[in-house]
Amino acid sequence: MNSPDKKIVGAWTSLVKAQSTVRCEIDAALKKAGLPALEWYDVLWALERGEKDGVRPFQLQSQLLLPQYSVSRLLDRLIGAGLVECRNCEQDGRGQVAIITEAGIAMRARMWPVYGAAIQRALGDNITARQAQTLIDVLEKITAPARGTRAGR
Amino acid sequence: MNSPDKKIVGAWTSLVKAQSTVRCEIDAALKKAGLPALEWYDVLWALERGEKDGVRPFQLQSQLLLPQYSVSRLLDRLIGAGLVECRNCEQDGRGQVAIITEAGIAMRARMWPVYGAAIQRALGDNITARQAQTLIDVLEKITAPARGTRAGR
DNA sequence: CCCATATACATGCATGTGCATTGAAAAGGA
DNA sequence: TCCTTTTCAATGCACATGCATGTATATGGG
C-alpha cells in the first residue's frame, strides 16, 4: 500500500548518494584546510546576511532545519570560539539574539573559498549550468510542494 | 578562485534542503511506528540482497558510504538486537562476515512499508516519474562522474 | 623464510546528538 | 487581574560519532 514507484525510490537513492558524495568532498576540504565544519559556516552565513542587530535562535532553527537544542549548542560553541555573540533580546524577555563578530565574519570569508572550490569540484565540474537549473526546479517541488497537490488536501 | 557558478551553488542548496526534507519525513515515520532508524534498514537491505553466505564489513562500508568504525559499531548494535549474525571469515583470518538473521529479514519487511510510504509522501506525491528520471540522470553524473571530464585529467 | 608494509576490524576517549524536561516569559481568556 | 496555555531557550542523561590507535592477519620484497 502506498509503496512508491521504482523510479521514485531510485530518485531518492540517487539523492542520498549525490548529497553524500558532495558533502564528503566539502567536509574533507574544510578539514584539510584546518577550518570548522560546514554547520558553523551555515550559522555564520545566516547571521551575516540576516538582520545586523541580531538573529533569534528560533529563526536559525527554521532556516537551517535543525532541532532547537542543536541550535542552542551550536551557538554555544560558536560563542566559545569567539565567532558569535549573544545578547538578551529586548523585545522578548525569553529570547536571545545572536550576532556575528568580526572574527566570525573573517572566518566565514576564509571558509568560503574552500567550500566553494569543493562545490565546484564535486558539482560544477560534473554538471552543466543548465542541468543545475533542472535540478533546482525539480528539487524545489520536493521542498516546497505546490498547494493542493499533496495527498489529503 | 574556482568559486562555483551561482546556479551550481543553488543546486547544492536545493540538494541539501530536499534531502533533509525527505529524510525528516522518513525518520519521523519510522520513529512514530516504533521502528529502528534508517541506517539499520540500509544495513539489513544490503545484507539481504548480498551474498547469502555473508557480507564483509568493508564491503558494507563502501556500499553505504560510511566510515569503518561506524560500520563496526552499527553491526554491534544490529547483532545485539538479534537482527544480524557475525562469523569469522574463512578466507581471511582478519575478517568477519555479517549475515542477516530471520529476525532481521522480518524487521526489514516490517520497515519497508513505512519507509516506502514516507518516500511516496515526500517524493512521489510531489514529482512525476518523468521528473524522477531526470533527477536520477543528473544526480548520477555527480556520483559517478564521466571519465575524462574531471578537472586534472 | 624473514621482515616491512598494508589491510581488516575493534576500541578508549573526547565530543556531539537526541530526548525529555525545566525555567522563564509572553499571550490569551475569563 | 489571575490563571492557563504557549513559546523560547537551556540542560541532564543516555547514546552515537570521530579520531587516533591497537591488534591481528595477509601480502610482497629480499
Coordinates of C-alpha atoms (C1' of nucleotides) in Angstrom, one line a residue:
Chain A
M1 CA 0.0 0.0 0.0
N2 CA 1.3 3.4 -0.9
S3 CA 4.5 1.9 -1.9
P4 CA 6.3 4.2 -4.2
D5 CA 7.1 3.7 -7.9
K6 CA 10.5 2.3 -8.6
K7 CA 11.6 5.5 -10.3
I8 CA 10.7 7.4 -7.2
V9 CA 12.8 5.1 -5.0
G10 CA 15.6 5.4 -7.5
A11 CA 15.4 9.1 -7.3
W12 CA 15.6 9.0 -3.5
T13 CA 18.6 6.7 -3.7
S14 CA 20.4 9.0 -6.1
L15 CA 19.6 12.0 -4.0
V16 CA 21.1 10.4 -0.9
K17 CA 24.3 9.3 -2.8
A18 CA 24.8 12.5 -4.5
Q19 CA 24.4 14.6 -1.4
S20 CA 26.7 12.3 0.5
T21 CA 29.3 12.4 -2.2
V22 CA 29.4 16.2 -2.4
R23 CA 29.2 16.5 1.4
C24 CA 32.2 14.3 1.8
E25 CA 34.2 16.3 -0.6
I26 CA 33.3 19.5 1.3
D27 CA 34.0 18.1 4.7
A28 CA 37.3 16.7 3.6
A29 CA 38.3 20.0 2.1
L30 CA 37.4 22.0 5.2
K31 CA 39.2 19.6 7.5
K32 CA 42.3 19.5 5.3
A33 CA 42.4 23.3 5.5
G34 CA 42.0 23.2 9.3
L35 CA 38.7 25.0 9.2
P36 CA 35.5 24.4 11.1
A37 CA 32.8 22.1 9.8
L38 CA 30.1 23.1 7.4
E39 CA 27.5 23.6 10.1
W40 CA 29.5 26.5 11.5
Y41 CA 29.6 28.0 8.1
D42 CA 25.8 27.8 7.7
V43 CA 25.3 29.6 11.0
L44 CA 27.8 32.3 10.2
W45 CA 26.4 32.9 6.8
A46 CA 22.8 33.0 8.2
L47 CA 23.9 35.6 10.7
E48 CA 26.0 37.6 8.3
R49 CA 23.1 38.1 5.8
G50 CA 20.4 38.4 8.5
E51 CA 19.5 41.5 10.4
K52 CA 22.7 43.1 11.6
D53 CA 21.2 43.8 15.0
G54 CA 20.9 40.0 15.5
V55 CA 19.0 36.9 14.6
R56 CA 16.9 34.9 17.0
P57 CA 17.9 31.3 17.6
F58 CA 14.4 30.0 16.7
Q59 CA 14.8 31.8 13.3
L60 CA 18.1 30.0 12.7
Q61 CA 16.3 26.8 13.7
S62 CA 13.8 27.1 10.9
Q63 CA 16.3 28.4 8.3
L64 CA 18.8 25.7 9.0
L65 CA 16.3 22.9 9.5
L66 CA 17.9 22.0 12.8
P67 CA 16.3 20.9 16.1
Q68 CA 16.1 23.5 18.8
Y69 CA 18.7 22.0 21.1
S70 CA 21.1 21.6 18.2
V71 CA 21.0 25.4 17.5
S72 CA 21.4 26.1 21.2
R73 CA 24.6 24.1 21.4
L74 CA 25.9 25.1 18.1
L75 CA 25.7 28.7 19.2
D76 CA 27.4 27.8 22.5
R77 CA 30.4 26.5 20.6
L78 CA 30.5 29.4 18.1
I79 CA 30.4 31.8 21.1
G80 CA 33.1 29.8 22.8
A81 CA 35.2 30.3 19.6
G82 CA 34.5 34.0 19.6
L83 CA 32.8 33.9 16.3
V84 CA 29.4 34.9 17.6
E85 CA 28.0 37.0 20.4
C86 CA 24.8 36.5 22.2
R87 CA 22.6 39.2 23.9
N88 CA 19.3 39.2 25.6
C89 CA 16.5 40.2 23.3
E90 CA 14.9 43.5 24.2
Q91 CA 11.6 42.8 22.7
D92 CA 11.2 39.3 24.3
G93 CA 12.5 38.5 27.7
R94 CA 12.6 34.8 27.0
G95 CA 14.8 35.2 23.9
Q96 CA 18.3 35.8 22.7
V97 CA 19.8 37.4 19.7
A98 CA 22.9 36.0 18.1
I99 CA 25.2 38.4 16.4
I100 CA 28.3 37.5 14.3
T101 CA 31.5 39.1 15.4
E102 CA 34.3 40.5 13.3
A103 CA 36.2 37.2 13.9
G104 CA 33.1 35.4 12.7
I105 CA 33.0 37.4 9.5
A106 CA 36.6 36.8 8.9
M107 CA 36.2 33.1 9.5
R108 CA 33.3 32.8 7.0
A109 CA 35.4 34.7 4.5
R110 CA 38.2 32.2 5.0
M111 CA 35.9 29.3 4.7
W112 CA 34.1 30.3 1.5
P113 CA 36.9 29.8 -1.0
V114 CA 37.5 26.3 0.3
Y115 CA 33.8 25.5 0.5
G116 CA 33.1 27.0 -2.9
A117 CA 36.0 25.2 -4.6
A118 CA 34.8 21.9 -3.2
I119 CA 31.3 22.5 -4.6
Q120 CA 32.9 23.3 -7.9
R121 CA 34.9 20.1 -7.9
A122 CA 32.0 17.9 -6.8
L123 CA 29.2 19.5 -8.6
G124 CA 30.3 22.2 -11.1
D125 CA 32.8 20.0 -12.8
N126 CA 30.2 17.3 -13.4
I127 CA 27.0 19.0 -14.4
T128 CA 26.2 22.0 -16.7
A129 CA 24.5 25.2 -15.6
R130 CA 21.5 24.0 -17.5
Q131 CA 21.4 20.7 -15.6
A132 CA 21.9 22.6 -12.3
Q133 CA 18.8 24.6 -13.2
T134 CA 16.9 21.5 -13.9
L135 CA 18.0 20.1 -10.6
I136 CA 16.8 23.2 -8.8
D137 CA 13.4 23.2 -10.5
V138 CA 12.7 19.6 -9.6
L139 CA 14.1 19.7 -6.1
E140 CA 12.1 22.8 -5.2
K141 CA 9.0 20.8 -5.8
I142 CA 10.0 18.5 -3.0
T143 CA 11.0 21.2 -0.6
A144 CA 8.0 23.5 -1.3
P145 CA 5.2 21.3 -2.6
A146 CA 2.6 23.1 -4.7
R147 CA -0.6 23.9 -2.8
G148 CA -3.4 21.5 -3.4
T149 CA -1.2 18.8 -4.9
R150 CA -0.4 16.9 -1.7
A151 CA -2.4 13.9 -0.8
G152 CA -5.1 14.6 1.8
R153 CA -5.8 18.1 0.7
Chain B
M1 CA 39.5 31.2 -7.3
N2 CA 37.5 28.3 -8.6
S3 CA 34.4 29.7 -6.9
P4 CA 31.4 28.0 -8.5
D5 CA 28.7 29.5 -10.6
K6 CA 25.6 30.8 -8.8
K7 CA 23.5 28.1 -10.3
I8 CA 25.8 25.4 -9.1
V9 CA 25.6 26.7 -5.6
G10 CA 21.9 27.0 -5.9
A11 CA 21.7 23.3 -7.0
W12 CA 23.8 22.3 -4.0
T13 CA 21.5 24.3 -1.6
S14 CA 18.4 22.7 -3.2
L15 CA 20.0 19.3 -2.9
V16 CA 20.7 19.7 0.8
K17 CA 17.2 21.0 1.5
A18 CA 15.4 18.4 -0.5
Q19 CA 17.4 15.6 1.1
S20 CA 16.8 17.0 4.5
T21 CA 13.1 17.3 3.9
V22 CA 12.6 13.8 2.7
R23 CA 14.9 12.4 5.4
C24 CA 12.9 14.1 8.1
E25 CA 9.7 12.7 6.8
I26 CA 11.2 9.2 6.8
D27 CA 12.8 9.5 10.2
A28 CA 9.6 10.7 11.7
A29 CA 7.6 7.9 10.1
L30 CA 9.9 5.2 11.4
K31 CA 10.0 6.6 14.8
K32 CA 6.3 7.0 15.0
A33 CA 6.0 3.4 14.1
G34 CA 8.4 2.4 16.8
L35 CA 10.9 1.0 14.2
P36 CA 14.7 1.4 14.1
A37 CA 16.3 4.2 12.2
L38 CA 17.0 4.3 8.5
E39 CA 20.7 3.2 8.9
W40 CA 19.6 -0.1 10.2
Y41 CA 17.4 -0.6 7.2
D42 CA 20.3 0.2 4.9
V43 CA 22.4 -2.5 6.5
L44 CA 19.7 -5.0 6.6
W45 CA 18.8 -4.4 3.0
A46 CA 22.5 -4.6 1.9
L47 CA 22.8 -7.9 3.7
E48 CA 19.5 -9.3 2.4
R49 CA 20.4 -8.7 -1.2
G50 CA 24.1 -9.5 -0.8
E51 CA 25.7 -13.0 -0.9
K52 CA 23.7 -15.2 1.4
D53 CA 26.8 -16.6 2.9
G54 CA 27.6 -13.2 4.3
V55 CA 28.9 -9.8 3.5
R56 CA 32.2 -8.4 4.7
P57 CA 32.1 -5.3 6.8
F58 CA 34.5 -3.4 4.5
Q59 CA 32.0 -4.1 1.6
L60 CA 29.2 -2.6 3.6
Q61 CA 31.5 0.3 4.3
S62 CA 31.9 1.2 0.6
Q63 CA 28.3 0.4 -0.3
L64 CA 26.8 2.5 2.5
L65 CA 29.5 5.3 2.3
L66 CA 30.1 5.0 6.0
P67 CA 33.4 5.2 7.9
Q68 CA 34.9 2.0 9.1
Y69 CA 34.3 2.4 12.8
S70 CA 30.7 3.4 12.0
V71 CA 30.0 0.1 10.3
S72 CA 31.8 -1.8 13.1
R73 CA 29.5 -0.3 15.7
L74 CA 26.4 -0.4 13.6
L75 CA 26.9 -4.1 13.3
D76 CA 27.5 -4.4 17.0
R77 CA 24.1 -2.9 17.6
L78 CA 22.3 -5.0 15.0
I79 CA 23.9 -8.1 16.4
G80 CA 22.8 -7.0 19.9
A81 CA 19.3 -6.7 18.6
G82 CA 19.5 -10.2 17.1
L83 CA 19.0 -8.9 13.5
V84 CA 22.4 -9.8 12.3
E85 CA 25.0 -12.6 13.0
C86 CA 28.7 -12.3 12.6
R87 CA 31.1 -15.1 11.9
N88 CA 34.8 -15.3 11.3
C89 CA 35.7 -15.2 7.6
E90 CA 37.2 -18.5 6.4
Q91 CA 39.1 -17.0 3.6
D92 CA 40.6 -14.2 5.6
G93 CA 41.6 -14.5 9.2
R94 CA 41.4 -10.8 9.8
G95 CA 37.9 -10.6 8.6
Q96 CA 34.3 -11.2 9.5
V97 CA 31.2 -11.9 7.6
A98 CA 27.9 -10.4 8.5
I99 CA 24.7 -12.4 7.9
I100 CA 21.2 -11.3 8.3
T101 CA 19.0 -13.4 10.6
E102 CA 15.4 -14.4 10.2
A103 CA 14.5 -11.7 12.7
G104 CA 16.5 -9.3 10.6
I105 CA 14.6 -10.2 7.4
A106 CA 11.4 -9.9 9.3
M107 CA 12.4 -6.5 10.6
R108 CA 13.3 -5.2 7.2
A109 CA 10.0 -6.4 5.9
R110 CA 8.2 -4.5 8.7
M111 CA 10.2 -1.4 8.0
W112 CA 9.8 -1.2 4.2
P113 CA 6.1 -0.3 4.1
V114 CA 6.7 2.6 6.5
Y115 CA 9.8 3.7 4.7
G116 CA 8.2 3.3 1.3
A117 CA 5.1 5.2 2.3
A118 CA 7.3 8.1 3.6
I119 CA 9.2 8.2 0.3
Q120 CA 5.9 8.3 -1.6
R121 CA 4.6 11.2 0.5
A122 CA 7.8 13.2 0.4
L123 CA 8.8 12.5 -3.1
G124 CA 6.2 10.6 -5.1
D125 CA 3.4 13.0 -4.3
N126 CA 5.5 15.9 -5.5
I127 CA 7.3 14.9 -8.6
T128 CA 6.3 12.9 -11.7
A129 CA 8.0 9.7 -12.8
R130 CA 9.5 11.6 -15.6
Q131 CA 11.0 14.2 -13.2
A132 CA 12.3 11.4 -11.1
Q133 CA 14.1 10.0 -14.1
T134 CA 15.5 13.5 -14.8
L135 CA 16.7 13.7 -11.2
I136 CA 18.4 10.3 -11.5
D137 CA 20.1 11.1 -14.7
V138 CA 21.6 14.4 -13.4
L139 CA 22.5 13.1 -9.9
E140 CA 24.3 10.1 -11.3
K141 CA 26.7 12.5 -13.0
I142 CA 27.6 13.7 -9.6
T143 CA 28.0 10.3 -8.0
A144 CA 29.8 8.7 -11.0
P145 CA 31.5 11.4 -13.0
A146 CA 32.2 10.5 -16.6
R147 CA 35.8 9.6 -17.2
G148 CA 38.0 12.3 -18.6
T149 CA 35.5 15.0 -17.6
R150 CA 37.0 15.8 -14.2
A151 CA 39.5 18.6 -13.9
G152 CA 43.0 17.4 -13.7
R153 CA 42.6 14.6 -16.2
Chain C
dC1 C1' 62.0 -17.8 5.4
dC2 C1' 62.0 -13.1 7.5
dC3 C1' 60.8 -8.7 7.6
dA4 C1' 58.4 -4.4 6.3
dT5 C1' 54.1 -2.8 4.9
dA6 C1' 49.3 -2.9 4.1
dT7 C1' 44.6 -4.3 5.2
dA8 C1' 40.6 -5.7 8.3
dC9 C1' 38.4 -4.7 12.2
dA10 C1' 37.9 -3.1 17.2
dT11 C1' 38.1 0.3 20.9
dG12 C1' 39.3 4.2 24.5
dC13 C1' 38.4 8.7 24.8
dA14 C1' 36.7 13.2 23.8
dT15 C1' 33.0 15.3 21.7
dG16 C1' 28.3 15.7 19.6
dT17 C1' 23.3 14.4 19.4
dG18 C1' 18.5 13.1 20.8
dC19 C1' 15.1 13.0 24.1
dA20 C1' 12.7 14.6 27.8
dT21 C1' 12.3 18.1 31.0
dT22 C1' 12.9 22.5 33.1
dG23 C1' 12.6 27.5 33.8
dA24 C1' 11.2 31.7 32.3
dA25 C1' 8.5 34.9 30.0
dA26 C1' 4.7 36.0 26.7
dA27 C1' -0.2 35.6 25.2
dG28 C1' -4.8 34.7 25.6
dG29 C1' -9.2 34.0 28.1
dA30 C1' -12.5 34.6 31.9
Chain D
dT1 C1' -6.4 41.0 37.1
dC2 C1' -5.4 36.0 37.6
dC3 C1' -4.7 31.8 35.6
dT4 C1' -3.9 28.6 31.8
dT5 C1' -1.5 27.7 27.8
dT6 C1' 2.1 28.5 24.6
dT7 C1' 6.6 29.8 23.1
dC8 C1' 11.8 30.5 23.7
dA9 C1' 15.7 28.5 25.1
dA10 C1' 19.0 25.6 28.2
dT11 C1' 20.4 21.2 30.1
dG12 C1' 21.0 16.3 32.4
dC13 C1' 21.4 11.9 30.8
dA14 C1' 21.9 8.2 27.7
dC15 C1' 23.6 7.1 23.4
dA16 C1' 26.2 7.8 18.9
dT17 C1' 30.3 9.5 16.4
dG18 C1' 35.0 10.9 15.1
dC19 C1' 39.7 10.4 15.8
dA20 C1' 43.5 8.1 16.9
dT21 C1' 45.4 3.9 17.8
dG22 C1' 45.7 -1.1 18.7
dT23 C1' 45.6 -6.0 17.4
dA24 C1' 45.7 -9.5 14.2
dT25 C1' 46.3 -11.3 9.8
dA26 C1' 47.7 -11.0 5.0
dT27 C1' 50.9 -9.7 1.3
dG28 C1' 55.1 -8.7 -1.2
dG29 C1' 60.2 -8.0 -1.4
dG30 C1' 64.6 -9.6 -0.4

